[in-house]
Short mmCIF file of C-alpha atoms in Angstrom, two decimals:
data_model
loop_
_atom_site.label_atom_id
_atom_site.label_comp_id
_atom_site.label_asym_id
_atom_site.label_seq_id
_atom_site.Cartn_x
_atom_site.Cartn_y
_atom_site.Cartn_z
CA MET A 1 25.25 -23.08 22.30
CA GLY A 2 23.41 -24.75 19.40
CA VAL A 3 19.67 -25.03 19.07
CA ASP A 4 17.75 -28.14 20.07
CA TRP A 5 16.54 -29.28 16.65
CA GLN A 6 13.87 -31.51 18.13
CA THR A 7 12.08 -28.44 19.48
CA PHE A 8 13.34 -25.97 16.86
CA TRP A 9 11.88 -27.64 13.75
CA PRO A 10 8.35 -26.26 14.41
CA ARG A 11 9.91 -22.76 14.40
CA ILE A 12 11.53 -23.50 11.03
CA VAL A 13 8.23 -24.81 9.63
CA GLU A 14 6.39 -21.70 10.90
CA ALA A 15 9.03 -19.40 9.40
CA THR A 16 8.84 -21.23 6.05
CA GLY A 17 5.07 -20.75 6.07
CA GLN A 18 5.51 -17.04 6.79
CA THR A 19 7.96 -16.70 3.89
CA ILE A 20 5.60 -18.51 1.50
CA LEU A 21 2.70 -16.33 2.70
CA MET A 22 4.69 -13.13 2.17
CA VAL A 23 5.76 -14.15 -1.34
CA ALA A 24 2.34 -15.48 -2.43
CA VAL A 25 0.26 -12.54 -1.18
CA THR A 26 2.79 -10.02 -2.49
CA LEU A 27 2.85 -11.72 -5.89
CA VAL A 28 -0.95 -11.56 -6.19
CA ILE A 29 -1.24 -7.91 -5.06
CA GLY A 30 1.85 -6.81 -6.97
CA SER A 31 0.69 -8.58 -10.15
CA ILE A 32 -2.75 -6.95 -10.07
CA PHE A 33 -1.38 -3.40 -9.74
CA GLY A 34 1.76 -4.10 -11.79
CA ILE A 35 -0.16 -5.45 -14.79
CA ILE A 36 -2.55 -2.48 -14.70
CA LEU A 37 0.35 0.01 -14.47
CA GLY A 38 2.35 -1.77 -17.20
CA LEU A 39 -0.65 -1.88 -19.49
CA LEU A 40 -1.37 1.83 -18.92
CA LEU A 41 2.29 2.60 -19.55
CA PHE A 42 2.23 0.77 -22.88
CA ILE A 43 -1.10 1.93 -24.30
CA THR A 44 -0.44 5.61 -23.38
CA ARG A 45 2.96 5.68 -25.13
CA LYS A 46 3.36 8.06 -28.05
CA GLY A 47 1.55 6.71 -31.11
CA ASN A 48 -0.16 3.90 -29.22
CA ILE A 49 -3.86 3.06 -29.01
CA LEU A 50 -4.66 5.44 -26.10
CA GLU A 51 -1.79 7.94 -26.33
CA ASN A 52 -1.65 10.19 -23.28
CA ALA A 53 1.67 11.92 -22.68
CA PHE A 54 0.74 13.22 -19.21
CA LEU A 55 -0.34 9.85 -17.81
CA PHE A 56 2.62 8.09 -19.43
CA GLN A 57 5.12 10.55 -17.92
CA ILE A 58 3.59 10.26 -14.44
CA ILE A 59 3.68 6.44 -14.39
CA ASN A 60 7.11 6.31 -16.03
CA PHE A 61 8.46 8.81 -13.47
CA LEU A 62 7.11 6.82 -10.49
CA ILE A 63 8.58 3.57 -11.80
CA ASN A 64 11.96 5.18 -12.45
CA ILE A 65 11.98 6.66 -8.93
CA ILE A 66 10.97 3.56 -6.96
CA ARG A 67 12.61 0.69 -8.87
CA PRO A 68 16.28 1.71 -8.35
CA ILE A 69 15.92 2.04 -4.55
CA PRO A 70 17.47 -0.99 -2.79
CA PHE A 71 14.63 -2.87 -1.09
CA ILE A 72 16.13 -2.79 2.42
CA ILE A 73 16.29 1.04 2.20
CA PHE A 74 12.80 1.28 0.66
CA LEU A 75 11.48 -0.94 3.47
CA VAL A 76 12.78 1.42 6.13
CA ALA A 77 11.99 4.63 4.21
CA ILE A 78 8.27 3.92 3.92
CA SER A 79 7.91 2.51 7.45
CA PRO A 80 5.82 5.56 8.57
CA LEU A 81 3.38 4.84 5.72
CA THR A 82 3.40 1.12 6.61
CA ARG A 83 2.53 2.00 10.22
CA GLU A 84 -0.36 4.22 9.01
CA VAL A 85 -1.81 1.55 6.71
CA ILE A 86 -1.06 -1.72 8.57
CA GLY A 87 -0.85 -0.34 12.12
CA THR A 88 2.64 -1.71 12.77
CA THR A 89 6.02 -2.09 11.10
CA ILE A 90 6.68 -5.51 12.67
CA GLY A 91 5.44 -8.85 11.37
CA THR A 92 4.53 -10.64 8.19
CA TRP A 93 1.73 -8.32 7.04
CA ALA A 94 3.87 -5.25 7.71
CA ALA A 95 6.46 -6.77 5.36
CA ILE A 96 3.89 -7.57 2.68
CA PHE A 97 2.91 -3.89 2.28
CA PRO A 98 6.31 -2.52 1.12
CA MET A 99 7.01 -5.75 -0.78
CA SER A 100 3.76 -5.30 -2.74
CA ILE A 101 4.60 -1.70 -3.66
CA ALA A 102 8.12 -2.60 -4.82
CA ALA A 103 6.83 -5.64 -6.71
CA ALA A 104 4.05 -3.69 -8.46
CA PHE A 105 6.47 -1.17 -9.99
CA SER A 106 8.93 -3.90 -11.03
CA ILE A 107 6.14 -5.96 -12.61
CA ALA A 108 4.86 -2.86 -14.41
CA ARG A 109 8.17 -2.47 -16.24
CA VAL A 110 8.27 -6.22 -17.03
CA VAL A 111 4.73 -6.03 -18.45
CA GLU A 112 5.56 -2.96 -20.55
CA ASN A 113 8.68 -4.63 -21.97
CA ASN A 114 6.69 -7.73 -22.93
CA PHE A 115 4.06 -5.65 -24.71
CA ILE A 116 6.72 -3.68 -26.57
CA SER A 117 8.10 -6.95 -27.98
CA ILE A 118 4.79 -7.59 -29.79
CA ASP A 119 4.93 -6.87 -33.52
CA PRO A 120 3.40 -3.36 -33.99
CA GLY A 121 2.06 -4.55 -37.34
CA VAL A 122 -0.35 -6.90 -35.55
CA ILE A 123 -1.78 -3.99 -33.54
CA GLU A 124 -1.99 -1.77 -36.63
CA ALA A 125 -3.82 -4.53 -38.51
CA ALA A 126 -6.32 -4.87 -35.68
CA LYS A 127 -6.90 -1.10 -35.65
CA ALA A 128 -7.38 -1.11 -39.42
CA MET A 129 -10.05 -3.83 -39.01
CA GLY A 130 -11.94 -1.59 -36.58
CA ALA A 131 -10.98 -3.32 -33.30
CA SER A 132 -11.61 -1.21 -30.20
CA PRO A 133 -8.83 -0.55 -27.64
CA LEU A 134 -10.40 -3.10 -25.27
CA GLN A 135 -10.53 -5.72 -28.02
CA ILE A 136 -6.88 -5.07 -28.87
CA ILE A 137 -5.90 -5.39 -25.20
CA PHE A 138 -7.78 -8.63 -24.48
CA THR A 139 -7.46 -10.41 -27.84
CA ILE A 140 -3.96 -9.37 -28.94
CA LEU A 141 -1.78 -7.77 -26.26
CA ILE A 142 -2.46 -10.08 -23.31
CA PRO A 143 -2.56 -13.40 -25.23
CA GLU A 144 0.59 -12.53 -27.21
CA ALA A 145 2.54 -11.47 -24.10
CA LEU A 146 1.26 -14.13 -21.68
CA GLY A 147 4.07 -16.69 -22.08
CA PRO A 148 6.97 -14.22 -21.65
CA LEU A 149 4.95 -12.49 -18.93
CA VAL A 150 4.83 -15.72 -16.89
CA LEU A 151 8.63 -15.96 -17.16
CA GLY A 152 8.87 -12.33 -16.03
CA LEU A 153 6.63 -13.04 -13.04
CA THR A 154 8.82 -16.04 -12.22
CA PHE A 155 11.82 -13.74 -12.09
CA ILE A 156 9.88 -11.36 -9.83
CA THR A 157 8.84 -14.27 -7.57
CA ILE A 158 12.47 -15.19 -7.00
CA SER A 159 13.20 -11.53 -6.20
CA LEU A 160 10.33 -11.61 -3.69
CA ILE A 161 11.92 -14.55 -1.88
CA ASP A 162 15.01 -12.37 -1.62
CA PHE A 163 12.85 -9.43 -0.41
CA SER A 164 11.18 -11.63 2.24
CA ALA A 165 14.57 -12.63 3.63
CA MET A 166 15.59 -8.96 3.86
CA ALA A 167 12.28 -8.06 5.51
CA GLY A 168 12.97 -10.75 8.10
CA THR A 169 16.12 -8.97 9.22
CA VAL A 170 14.05 -5.96 10.39
CA GLY A 171 11.23 -7.86 12.10
CA GLY A 172 9.28 -9.08 9.10
CA GLY A 173 9.29 -12.70 10.24
CA GLY A 174 9.96 -15.68 8.00
CA LEU A 175 13.21 -17.48 7.25
CA GLY A 176 15.19 -14.23 7.11
CA HIS A 177 14.28 -13.50 10.71
CA VAL A 178 15.25 -17.02 11.82
CA ALA A 179 18.55 -16.85 9.95
CA MET A 180 19.41 -13.47 11.45
CA THR A 181 18.22 -14.15 15.02
CA TYR A 182 19.26 -17.75 15.54
CA GLY A 183 21.91 -18.20 12.86
CA TYR A 184 23.87 -14.95 12.66
CA GLN A 185 23.41 -13.34 16.10
CA ARG A 186 23.83 -16.64 17.99
CA PHE A 187 26.60 -17.90 15.69
CA ASP A 188 24.73 -21.13 14.94
CA THR A 189 25.95 -22.28 11.53
CA SER A 190 23.49 -25.19 11.41
CA VAL A 191 20.49 -22.79 11.51
CA MET A 192 22.02 -20.64 8.78
CA ILE A 193 22.64 -23.69 6.56
CA VAL A 194 19.11 -25.03 7.02
CA THR A 195 17.47 -21.67 6.21
CA VAL A 196 19.69 -21.18 3.15
CA VAL A 197 18.88 -24.68 1.87
CA ILE A 198 15.13 -24.06 2.32
CA LEU A 199 15.41 -20.71 0.46
CA ILE A 200 17.27 -22.44 -2.39
CA VAL A 201 14.55 -25.12 -2.57
CA LEU A 202 11.83 -22.41 -2.71
CA VAL A 203 13.68 -20.61 -5.52
CA GLN A 204 14.11 -23.84 -7.51
CA LEU A 205 10.44 -24.70 -7.02
CA ALA A 206 9.32 -21.23 -8.17
CA GLN A 207 11.56 -21.47 -11.25
CA TRP A 208 10.25 -24.94 -12.13
CA VAL A 209 6.61 -23.85 -11.82
CA GLY A 210 7.26 -20.73 -13.92
CA ASN A 211 9.12 -22.62 -16.64
CA THR A 212 6.43 -25.32 -16.81
CA LEU A 213 3.57 -22.81 -17.06
CA SER A 214 5.29 -20.69 -19.70
CA ARG A 215 6.10 -23.77 -21.84
CA LYS A 216 2.48 -24.86 -21.77
CA ILE A 217 1.25 -21.36 -22.69
CA LEU A 218 3.78 -20.93 -25.52
CA ARG A 219 2.90 -24.34 -27.05
CA ARG A 220 -0.82 -23.55 -27.31
#
């Protein structure tokens, strides 16, 4: 039996709002911690401005451990920690917690890669002119890497839409939950098509915003 679309649309709108909330909050939290981790990873590398082999190895090890884990497995594996921190493993905020952790470590590697692409000669010249590590970070590293970094965050945002759909299959809410509950389990193709189309629109919108922002930054 198909759904009554006249009464079901509010459920779709609510689920779309939950998906956008999950992605937006996760992107903010993940970006804050990811940029800090990526910056620490870069500046503590051998020969860099604040070389620290111990700190570098710890951060590098954590990123290499967490990033390869498929998100659906990571989501379930840290559910005891999610319950301790959030108080439940069901719902939008319970999905945001593991999404933020996974996003932070992915963003950290993206940030590190963008910093590595900066010409080392520019950093050496700044050091030779007496610039402090903080001055190098805020006047050279971040401005030089900002455009590519926005593109990297766009890529992460699209991954987060994917994560939110997976979180929905285990009670995280959002469009993934609607697609699984009403589309897959009740064999309603129309629900599945509508949720897929909305997810595609969200991905296209995220890509357009990211491309526009990066173009403006790179042309400055």
